[in-house]
CSV table of C-alpha atoms and ligand atoms in Angstrom, one decimal:
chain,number,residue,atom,x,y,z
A,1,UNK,CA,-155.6,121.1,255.6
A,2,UNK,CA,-153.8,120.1,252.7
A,3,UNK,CA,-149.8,119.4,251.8
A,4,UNK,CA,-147.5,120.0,249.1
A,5,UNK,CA,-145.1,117.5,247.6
A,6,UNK,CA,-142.0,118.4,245.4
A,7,UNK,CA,-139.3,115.9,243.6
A,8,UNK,CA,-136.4,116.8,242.6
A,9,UNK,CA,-135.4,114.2,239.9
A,10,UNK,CA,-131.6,114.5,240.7
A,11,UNK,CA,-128.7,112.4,242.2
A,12,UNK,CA,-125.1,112.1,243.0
A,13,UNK,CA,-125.2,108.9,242.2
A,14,UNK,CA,-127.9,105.3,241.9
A,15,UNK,CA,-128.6,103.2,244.7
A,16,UNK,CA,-128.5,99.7,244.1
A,17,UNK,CA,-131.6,99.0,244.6
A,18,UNK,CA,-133.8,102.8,243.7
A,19,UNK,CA,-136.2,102.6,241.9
A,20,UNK,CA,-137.6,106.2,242.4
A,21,UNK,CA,-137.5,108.9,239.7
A,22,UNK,CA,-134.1,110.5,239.1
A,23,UNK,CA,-131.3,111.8,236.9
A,24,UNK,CA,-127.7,111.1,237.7
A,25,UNK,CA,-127.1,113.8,235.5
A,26,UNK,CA,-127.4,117.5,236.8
A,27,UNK,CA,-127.5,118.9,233.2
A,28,UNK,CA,-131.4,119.8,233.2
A,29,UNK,CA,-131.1,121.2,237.0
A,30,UNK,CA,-131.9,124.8,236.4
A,31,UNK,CA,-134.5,124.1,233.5
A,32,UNK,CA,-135.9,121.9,235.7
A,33,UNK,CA,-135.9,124.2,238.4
A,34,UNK,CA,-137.7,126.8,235.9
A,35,UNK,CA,-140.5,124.5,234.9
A,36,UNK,CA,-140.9,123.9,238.6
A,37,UNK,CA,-142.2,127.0,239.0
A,38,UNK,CA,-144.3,127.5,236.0
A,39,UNK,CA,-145.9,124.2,237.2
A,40,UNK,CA,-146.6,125.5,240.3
A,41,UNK,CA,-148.2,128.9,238.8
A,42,UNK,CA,-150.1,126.9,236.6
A,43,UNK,CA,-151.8,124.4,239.2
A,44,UNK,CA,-152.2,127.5,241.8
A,45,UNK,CA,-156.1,126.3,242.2
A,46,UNK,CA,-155.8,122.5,242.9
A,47,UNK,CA,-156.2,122.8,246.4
A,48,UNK,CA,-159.2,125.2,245.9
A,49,UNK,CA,-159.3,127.2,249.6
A,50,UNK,CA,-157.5,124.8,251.5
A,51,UNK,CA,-154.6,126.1,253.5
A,52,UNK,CA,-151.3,124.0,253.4
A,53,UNK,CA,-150.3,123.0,256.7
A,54,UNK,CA,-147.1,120.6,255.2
A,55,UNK,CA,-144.7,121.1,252.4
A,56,UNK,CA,-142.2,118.4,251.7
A,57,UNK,CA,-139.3,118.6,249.4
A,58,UNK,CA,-138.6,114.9,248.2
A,59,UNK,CA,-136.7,112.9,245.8
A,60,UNK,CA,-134.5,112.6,244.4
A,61,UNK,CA,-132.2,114.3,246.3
A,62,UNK,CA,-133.1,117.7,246.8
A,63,UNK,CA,-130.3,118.5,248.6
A,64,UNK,CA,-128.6,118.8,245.6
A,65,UNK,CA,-130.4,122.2,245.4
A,66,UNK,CA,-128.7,125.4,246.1
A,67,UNK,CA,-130.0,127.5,248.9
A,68,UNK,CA,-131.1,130.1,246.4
A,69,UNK,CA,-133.3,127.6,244.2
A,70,UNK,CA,-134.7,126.3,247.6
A,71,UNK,CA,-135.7,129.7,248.4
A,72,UNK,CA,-137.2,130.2,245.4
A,73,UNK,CA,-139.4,127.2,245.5
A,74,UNK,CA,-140.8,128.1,248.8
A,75,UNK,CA,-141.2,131.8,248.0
A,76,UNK,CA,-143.0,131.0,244.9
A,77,UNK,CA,-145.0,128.7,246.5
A,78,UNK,CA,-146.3,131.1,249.4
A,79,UNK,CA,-147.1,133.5,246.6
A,80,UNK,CA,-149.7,131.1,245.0
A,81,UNK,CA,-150.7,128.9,247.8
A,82,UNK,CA,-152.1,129.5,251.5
A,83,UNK,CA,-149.1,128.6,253.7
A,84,UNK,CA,-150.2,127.9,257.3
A,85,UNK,CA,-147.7,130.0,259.8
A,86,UNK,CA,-147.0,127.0,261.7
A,87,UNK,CA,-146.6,124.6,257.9
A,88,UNK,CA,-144.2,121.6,258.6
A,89,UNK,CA,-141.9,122.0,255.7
A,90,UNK,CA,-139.0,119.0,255.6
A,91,UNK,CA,-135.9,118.6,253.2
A,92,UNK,CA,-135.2,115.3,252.4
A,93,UNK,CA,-131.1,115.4,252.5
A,94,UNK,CA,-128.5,112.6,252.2
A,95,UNK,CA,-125.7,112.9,254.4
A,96,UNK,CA,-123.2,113.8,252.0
A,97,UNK,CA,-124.8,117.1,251.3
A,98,UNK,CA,-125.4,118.5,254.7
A,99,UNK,CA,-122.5,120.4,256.0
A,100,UNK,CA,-123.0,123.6,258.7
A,101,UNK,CA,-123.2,126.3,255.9
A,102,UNK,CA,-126.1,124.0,254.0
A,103,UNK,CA,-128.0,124.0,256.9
A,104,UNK,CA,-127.8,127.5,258.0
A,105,UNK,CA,-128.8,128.0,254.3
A,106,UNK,CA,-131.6,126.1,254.3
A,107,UNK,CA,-133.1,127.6,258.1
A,108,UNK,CA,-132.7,130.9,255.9
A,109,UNK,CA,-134.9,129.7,253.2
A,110,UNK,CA,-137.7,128.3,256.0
A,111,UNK,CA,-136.8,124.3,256.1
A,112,UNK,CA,-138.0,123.4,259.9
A,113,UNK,CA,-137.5,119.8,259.4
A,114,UNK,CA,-134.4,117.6,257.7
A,115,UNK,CA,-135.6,113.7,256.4
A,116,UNK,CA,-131.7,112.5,256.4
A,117,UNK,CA,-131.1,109.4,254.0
A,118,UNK,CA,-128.6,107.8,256.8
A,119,UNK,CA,-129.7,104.0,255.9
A,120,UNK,CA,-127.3,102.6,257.9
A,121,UNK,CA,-124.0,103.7,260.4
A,122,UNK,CA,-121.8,100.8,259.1
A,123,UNK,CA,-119.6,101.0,255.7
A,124,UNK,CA,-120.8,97.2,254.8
A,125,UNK,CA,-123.9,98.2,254.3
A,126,UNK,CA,-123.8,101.5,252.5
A,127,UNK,CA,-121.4,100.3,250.0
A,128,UNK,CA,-123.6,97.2,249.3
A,129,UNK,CA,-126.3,99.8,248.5
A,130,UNK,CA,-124.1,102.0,246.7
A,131,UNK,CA,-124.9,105.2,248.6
A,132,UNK,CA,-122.8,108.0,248.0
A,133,UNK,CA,-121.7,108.8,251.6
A,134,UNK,CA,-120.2,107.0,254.0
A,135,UNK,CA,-120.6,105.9,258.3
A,136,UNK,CA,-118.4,109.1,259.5
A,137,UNK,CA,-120.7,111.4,257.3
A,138,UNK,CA,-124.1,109.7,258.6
A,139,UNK,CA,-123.4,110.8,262.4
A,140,UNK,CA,-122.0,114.2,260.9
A,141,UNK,CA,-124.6,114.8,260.0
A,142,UNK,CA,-126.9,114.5,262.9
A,143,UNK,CA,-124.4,116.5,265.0
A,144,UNK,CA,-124.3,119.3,262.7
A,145,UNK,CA,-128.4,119.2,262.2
A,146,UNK,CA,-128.8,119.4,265.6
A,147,UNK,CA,-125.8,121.8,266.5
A,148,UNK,CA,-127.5,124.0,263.8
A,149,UNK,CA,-131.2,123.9,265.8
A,150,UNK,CA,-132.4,122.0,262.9
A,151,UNK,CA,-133.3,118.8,265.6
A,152,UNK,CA,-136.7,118.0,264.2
A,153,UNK,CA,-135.0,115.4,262.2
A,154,UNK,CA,-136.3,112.1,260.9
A,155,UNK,CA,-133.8,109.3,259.6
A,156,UNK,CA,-134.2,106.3,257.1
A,157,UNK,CA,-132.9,102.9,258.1
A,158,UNK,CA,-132.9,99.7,256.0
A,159,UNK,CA,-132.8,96.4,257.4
A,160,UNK,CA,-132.8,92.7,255.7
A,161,UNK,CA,-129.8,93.3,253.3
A,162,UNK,CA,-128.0,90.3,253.4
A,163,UNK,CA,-124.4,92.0,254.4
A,164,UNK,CA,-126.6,93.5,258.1
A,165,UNK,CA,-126.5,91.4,260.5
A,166,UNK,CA,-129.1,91.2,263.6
A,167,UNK,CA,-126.1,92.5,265.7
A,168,UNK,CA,-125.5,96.0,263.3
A,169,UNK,CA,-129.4,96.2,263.1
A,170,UNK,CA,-129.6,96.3,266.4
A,171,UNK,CA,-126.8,98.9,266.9
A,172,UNK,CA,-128.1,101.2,264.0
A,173,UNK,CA,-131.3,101.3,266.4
A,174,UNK,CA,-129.3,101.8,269.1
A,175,UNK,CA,-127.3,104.8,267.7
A,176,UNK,CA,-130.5,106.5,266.4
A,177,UNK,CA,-131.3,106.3,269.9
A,178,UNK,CA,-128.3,107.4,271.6
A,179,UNK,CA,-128.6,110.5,269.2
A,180,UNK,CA,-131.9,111.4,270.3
A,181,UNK,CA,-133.4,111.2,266.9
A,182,UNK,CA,-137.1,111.9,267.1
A,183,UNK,CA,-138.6,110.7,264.4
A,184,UNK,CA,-137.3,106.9,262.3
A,185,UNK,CA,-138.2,105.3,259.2
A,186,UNK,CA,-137.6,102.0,258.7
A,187,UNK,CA,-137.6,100.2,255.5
A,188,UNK,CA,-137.3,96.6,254.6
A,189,UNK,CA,-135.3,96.4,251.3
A,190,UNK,CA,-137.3,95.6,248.4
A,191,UNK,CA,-136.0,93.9,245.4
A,192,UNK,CA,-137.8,96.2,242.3
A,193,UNK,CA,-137.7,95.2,239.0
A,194,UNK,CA,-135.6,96.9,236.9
A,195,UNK,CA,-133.0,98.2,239.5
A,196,UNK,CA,-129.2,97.5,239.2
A,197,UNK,CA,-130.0,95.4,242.2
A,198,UNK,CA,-132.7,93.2,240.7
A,199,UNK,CA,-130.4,92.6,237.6
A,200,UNK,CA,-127.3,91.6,239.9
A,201,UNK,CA,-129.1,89.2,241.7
A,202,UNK,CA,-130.1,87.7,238.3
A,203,UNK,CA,-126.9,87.6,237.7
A,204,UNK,CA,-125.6,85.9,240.5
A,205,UNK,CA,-123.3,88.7,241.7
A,206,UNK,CA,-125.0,90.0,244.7
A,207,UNK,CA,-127.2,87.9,247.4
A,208,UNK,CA,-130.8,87.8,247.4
A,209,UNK,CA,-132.7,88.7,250.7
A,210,UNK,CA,-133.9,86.5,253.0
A,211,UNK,CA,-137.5,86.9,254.1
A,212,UNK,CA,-137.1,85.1,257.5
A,213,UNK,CA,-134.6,87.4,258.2
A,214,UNK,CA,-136.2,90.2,257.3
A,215,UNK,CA,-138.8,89.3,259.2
A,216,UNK,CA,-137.2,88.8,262.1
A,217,UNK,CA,-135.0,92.0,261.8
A,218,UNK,CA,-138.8,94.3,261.9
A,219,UNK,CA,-140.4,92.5,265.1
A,220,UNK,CA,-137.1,93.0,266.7
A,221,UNK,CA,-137.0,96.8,265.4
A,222,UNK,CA,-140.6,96.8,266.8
A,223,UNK,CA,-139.5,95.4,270.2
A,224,UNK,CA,-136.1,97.7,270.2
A,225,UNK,CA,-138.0,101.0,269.3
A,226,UNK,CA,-140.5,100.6,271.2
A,227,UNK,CA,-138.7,99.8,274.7
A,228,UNK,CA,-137.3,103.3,274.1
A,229,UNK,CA,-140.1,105.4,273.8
A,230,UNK,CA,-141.0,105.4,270.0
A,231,UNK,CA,-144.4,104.6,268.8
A,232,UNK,CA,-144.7,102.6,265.8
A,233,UNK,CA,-147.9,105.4,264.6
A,234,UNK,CA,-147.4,103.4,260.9
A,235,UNK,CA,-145.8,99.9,259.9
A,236,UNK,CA,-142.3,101.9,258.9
A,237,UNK,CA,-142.6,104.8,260.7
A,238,UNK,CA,-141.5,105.3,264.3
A,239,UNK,CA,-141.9,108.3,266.4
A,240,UNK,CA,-141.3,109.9,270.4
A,241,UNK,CA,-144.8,111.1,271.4
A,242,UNK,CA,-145.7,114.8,269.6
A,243,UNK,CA,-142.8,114.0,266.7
A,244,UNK,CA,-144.9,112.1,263.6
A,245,UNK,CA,-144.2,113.1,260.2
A,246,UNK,CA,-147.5,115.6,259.5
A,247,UNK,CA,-147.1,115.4,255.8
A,248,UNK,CA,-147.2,111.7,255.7
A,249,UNK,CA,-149.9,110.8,258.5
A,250,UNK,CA,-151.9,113.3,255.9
A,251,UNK,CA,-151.8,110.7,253.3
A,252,UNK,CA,-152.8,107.9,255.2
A,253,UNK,CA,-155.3,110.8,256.4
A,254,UNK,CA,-156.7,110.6,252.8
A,255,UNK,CA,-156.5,114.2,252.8
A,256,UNK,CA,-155.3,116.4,250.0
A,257,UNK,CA,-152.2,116.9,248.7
A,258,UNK,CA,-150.7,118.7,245.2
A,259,UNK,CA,-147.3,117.0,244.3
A,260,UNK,CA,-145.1,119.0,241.8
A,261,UNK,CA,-141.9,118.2,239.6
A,262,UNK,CA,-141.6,115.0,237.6
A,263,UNK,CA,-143.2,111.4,238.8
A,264,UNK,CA,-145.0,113.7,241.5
A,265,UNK,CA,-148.6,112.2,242.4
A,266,UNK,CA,-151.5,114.5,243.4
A,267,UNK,CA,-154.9,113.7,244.9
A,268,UNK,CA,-158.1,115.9,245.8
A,269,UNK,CA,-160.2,114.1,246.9
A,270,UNK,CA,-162.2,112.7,243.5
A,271,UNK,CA,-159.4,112.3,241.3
A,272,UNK,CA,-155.5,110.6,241.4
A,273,UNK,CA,-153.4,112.3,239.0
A,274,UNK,CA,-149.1,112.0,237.9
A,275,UNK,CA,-146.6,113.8,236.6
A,276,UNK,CA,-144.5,112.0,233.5
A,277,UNK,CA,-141.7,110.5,234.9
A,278,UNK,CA,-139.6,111.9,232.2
A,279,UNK,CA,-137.1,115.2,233.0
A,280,UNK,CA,-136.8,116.5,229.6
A,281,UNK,CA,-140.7,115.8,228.5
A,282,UNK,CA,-141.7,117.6,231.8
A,283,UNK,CA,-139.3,120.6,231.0
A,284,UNK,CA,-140.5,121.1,227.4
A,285,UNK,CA,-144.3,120.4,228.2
A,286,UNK,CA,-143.9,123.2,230.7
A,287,UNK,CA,-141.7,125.4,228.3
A,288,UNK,CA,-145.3,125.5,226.4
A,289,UNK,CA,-147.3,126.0,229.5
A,290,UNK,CA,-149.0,122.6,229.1
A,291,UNK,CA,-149.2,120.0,231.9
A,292,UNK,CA,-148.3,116.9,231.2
A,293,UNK,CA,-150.0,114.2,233.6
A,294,UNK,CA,-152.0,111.1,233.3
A,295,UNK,CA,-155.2,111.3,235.6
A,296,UNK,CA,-157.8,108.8,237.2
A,297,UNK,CA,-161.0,108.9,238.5
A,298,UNK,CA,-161.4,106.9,242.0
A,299,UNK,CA,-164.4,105.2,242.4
A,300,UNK,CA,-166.4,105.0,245.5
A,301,UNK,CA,-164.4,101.4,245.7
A,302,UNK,CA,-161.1,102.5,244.7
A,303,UNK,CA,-161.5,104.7,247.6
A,304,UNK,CA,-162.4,102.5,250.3
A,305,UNK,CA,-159.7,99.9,249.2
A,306,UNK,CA,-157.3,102.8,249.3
A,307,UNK,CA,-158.4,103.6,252.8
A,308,UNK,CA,-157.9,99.8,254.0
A,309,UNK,CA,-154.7,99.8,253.0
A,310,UNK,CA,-153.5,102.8,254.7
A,311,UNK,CA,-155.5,102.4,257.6
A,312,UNK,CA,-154.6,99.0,258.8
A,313,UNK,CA,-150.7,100.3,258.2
A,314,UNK,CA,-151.4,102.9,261.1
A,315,UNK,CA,-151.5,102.5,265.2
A,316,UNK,CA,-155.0,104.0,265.3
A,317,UNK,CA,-156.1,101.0,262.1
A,318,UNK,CA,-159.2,101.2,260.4
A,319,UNK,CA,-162.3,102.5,261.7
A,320,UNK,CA,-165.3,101.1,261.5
A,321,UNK,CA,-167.4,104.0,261.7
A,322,UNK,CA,-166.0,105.6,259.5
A,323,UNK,CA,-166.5,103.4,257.1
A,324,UNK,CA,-169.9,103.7,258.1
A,325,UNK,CA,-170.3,107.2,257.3
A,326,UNK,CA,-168.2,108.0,254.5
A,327,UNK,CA,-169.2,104.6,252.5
A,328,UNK,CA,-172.0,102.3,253.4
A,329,UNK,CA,-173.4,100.6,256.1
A,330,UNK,CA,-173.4,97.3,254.3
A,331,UNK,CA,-169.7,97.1,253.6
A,332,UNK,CA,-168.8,98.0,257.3
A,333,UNK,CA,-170.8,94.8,258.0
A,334,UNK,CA,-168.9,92.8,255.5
A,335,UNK,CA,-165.6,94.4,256.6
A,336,UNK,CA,-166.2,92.9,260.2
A,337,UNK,CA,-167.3,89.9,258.9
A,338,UNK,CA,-164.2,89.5,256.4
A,339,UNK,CA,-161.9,90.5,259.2
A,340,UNK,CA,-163.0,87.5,261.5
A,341,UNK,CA,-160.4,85.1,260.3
A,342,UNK,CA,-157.7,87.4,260.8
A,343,UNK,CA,-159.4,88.5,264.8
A,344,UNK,CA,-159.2,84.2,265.1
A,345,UNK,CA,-155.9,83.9,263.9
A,346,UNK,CA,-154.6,86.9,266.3
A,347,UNK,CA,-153.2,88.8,263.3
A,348,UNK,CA,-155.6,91.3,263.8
A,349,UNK,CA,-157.8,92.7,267.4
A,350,UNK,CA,-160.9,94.4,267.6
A,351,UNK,CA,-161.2,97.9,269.5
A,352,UNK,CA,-163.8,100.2,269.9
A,353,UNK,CA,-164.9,99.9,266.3
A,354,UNK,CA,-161.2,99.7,265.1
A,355,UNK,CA,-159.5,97.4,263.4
A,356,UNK,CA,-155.9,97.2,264.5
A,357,UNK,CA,-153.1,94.9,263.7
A,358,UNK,CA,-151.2,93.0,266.3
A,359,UNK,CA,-147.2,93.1,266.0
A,360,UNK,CA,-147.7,89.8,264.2
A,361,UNK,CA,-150.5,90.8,261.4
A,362,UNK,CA,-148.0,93.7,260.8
A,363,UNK,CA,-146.1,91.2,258.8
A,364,UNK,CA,-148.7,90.1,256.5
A,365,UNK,CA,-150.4,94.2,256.3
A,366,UNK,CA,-150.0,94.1,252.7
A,367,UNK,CA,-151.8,90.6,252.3
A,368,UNK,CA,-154.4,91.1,254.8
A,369,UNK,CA,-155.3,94.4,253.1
A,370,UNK,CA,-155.7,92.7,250.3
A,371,UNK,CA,-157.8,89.7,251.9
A,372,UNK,CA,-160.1,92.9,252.7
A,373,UNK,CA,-160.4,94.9,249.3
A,374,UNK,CA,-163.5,94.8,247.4
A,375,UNK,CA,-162.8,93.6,244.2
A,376,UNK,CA,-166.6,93.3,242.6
A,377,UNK,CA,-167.2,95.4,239.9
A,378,UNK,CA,-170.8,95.9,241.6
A,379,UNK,CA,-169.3,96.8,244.8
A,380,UNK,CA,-167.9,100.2,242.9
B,1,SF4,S1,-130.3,109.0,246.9
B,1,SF4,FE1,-132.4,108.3,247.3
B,1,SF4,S2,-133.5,108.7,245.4
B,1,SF4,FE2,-131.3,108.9,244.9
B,1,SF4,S3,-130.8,106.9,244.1
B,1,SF4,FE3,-130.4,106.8,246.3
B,1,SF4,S4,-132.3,106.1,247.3
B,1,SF4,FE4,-132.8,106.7,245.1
């Protein structure tokens, strides 16, 4: 089974600290919405026979779409692709945007699941990150998502901003909780290069983060989510049993996936390949029916480094066996024996051929990954 990505390279306005692909201006929006669907005529065959069992409309904000381009996208899409009946098809939406006659708009054009960019309930925080709504229109809306029947609803939290404190962390958790949300993301903040946020702390004019803090802020997420009935099925994603994201566990899945629109990464199995992360160059390359992507070829090595570090980021961590079958024998023994100090130093536990993280080694997933790639050029 196989998923579909879109961006949509538009927003309202930039988070401090974004450093996605997008366009704060909404001039190219419908020849952008065109080449959308030239691209997706045009790479019809990338998923070969697979049916698509997930669809997800990312950004961006692709909220910012109007019902009828939404419904266009998906139409077109069903008429070049095989759409499973039961596909999990989510609209990332920011808060701002979603308002009862939006979502009755966007049941009518098949969205069955709403990814709302809430980041946090207090007006501190979302002012600090510059987002474009505010606390009243987070909990809005929830209530009118889930007045609407559109309940299978996932929300994005940040924590380790300098203005939250452990006391609003712990209440954002608590209201996701009190709402019945199903399905949380949690995301430290990152400083990126390049972002207005990474320039004003160069600047002295905001505060830097503080990794203890941030540290401490995730195990006690951990702890809070977990004494209510989520399970923590990947480092920043949190779910109540039967309510995981299918279009992301695909990726850490290593299955395929076809990602349209600019910036948008696709994979097949082989081959890694990206859209230019450029509106107008995407629009005019398409204008001419050309592609324009940069592509590379994954080597047996690229692949199983890939699949460490997605792996050890999930509940069910990485599995021996398969690494058994799918690569080679010899670097599921060296995997073992490279894991050892990690097993010793109780970062990491042992299972029935898995190797799993412990709520500590979730920490340091990125650098224990990395303590476990193969990095020989003879190893490839
Ligand atoms: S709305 Fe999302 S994509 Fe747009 S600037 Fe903010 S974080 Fe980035």
């Amino acid at each position: 089974m196989a998923g579909i990505y879109i961006h949509i390279p538009f927003c309202k306005q930039a988070c401090h600290y974004c450093n996605f692909h997008f366009s704060t201006s909404l001039a190219l929006k419908n020849d952008f919405t065109a080449a959308l669907l030239k691209e997706t005529g045009l790479r019809s065959d990338y998923l070969g026979k697979d049916s698509v069992g997930t669809i997800y409309l990312g950004g961006g904000t692709p909220s910012l779409l109007s019902e009828p381009d939404i419904t266009g996208i998906l139409q077109n899409l069903y008429r070049h692709f095989s759409i499973r009946k039961d596909a999990e098809i989510t609209l990332e939406a920011n808060p701002d945007d979603v308002s009862p006659p939006a979502l009755s708009g966007w049941k009518r054009a098949g969205i069955n699941r709403l990814s709302l960019g809430v980041q946090s309930f207090f007006p501190e925080d979302l002012q600090w990150m510059n987002r474009a709504h505010d606390e009243k229109q987070a909990i809005h809306s929830i209530l009118d998502a889930q007045s609407a029947g559109l309940d299978n609803i996932s929300i994005d939290l940040i924590y380790g901003l300098p203005t939250l404190t452990d006391k609003r962390w712990r209440e954002n958790i608590a209201k996701a909780v009190s709402l019945e949300i199903p399905h949380l993301s949690c995301y430290a903040l990152t400083v990126e290069p390049k972002t207005p946020l990474y320039k004003r702390i160069e600047q002295g004019k905001m505060q830097d983060i503080v990794p203890q803090d941030q540290a401490r802020q995730f195990m006690e997420g951990i702890q809070w989510l977990e004494e209510s009935g989520y399970e923590q099925y990947e480092i920043s994603n949190f779910a109540k049993p039967g309510k995981r994201s299918r279009h992301n566990s695909s990726y850490w899945l290593s299955e395929k996936y076809l990602g349209l629109g600019p910036s948008a990464h696709s994979f097949n199995g082989k081959t890694r390949q990206w859209n230019i992360a450029n509106n107008p160059r995407y629009i005019q390359s398409l204008s001419r029916n050309e592609l324009c992507f940069e592509i590379e070829t994954l080597k047996p090595r690229d692949r199983l480094n890939e699949y460490i570090m997605t792996s050890l980021r999930t509940m069910e961590g990485l599995d021996l066996q398969h690494v058994n079958r799918e690569f080679d024998p010899e670097k599921r023994d060296q995997l073992e024996k490279n894991a050892a100090k990690y097993i010793a130093a109780e970062d990491m536990k042992k299972e029935n051929e898995k190797l799993i993280l412990t709520r500590k080694g979730k920490l340091f997933a990125d650098g224990i990954a990395a303590g476990l790639f193969f990095l020989d050029e003879a190893d490839g």
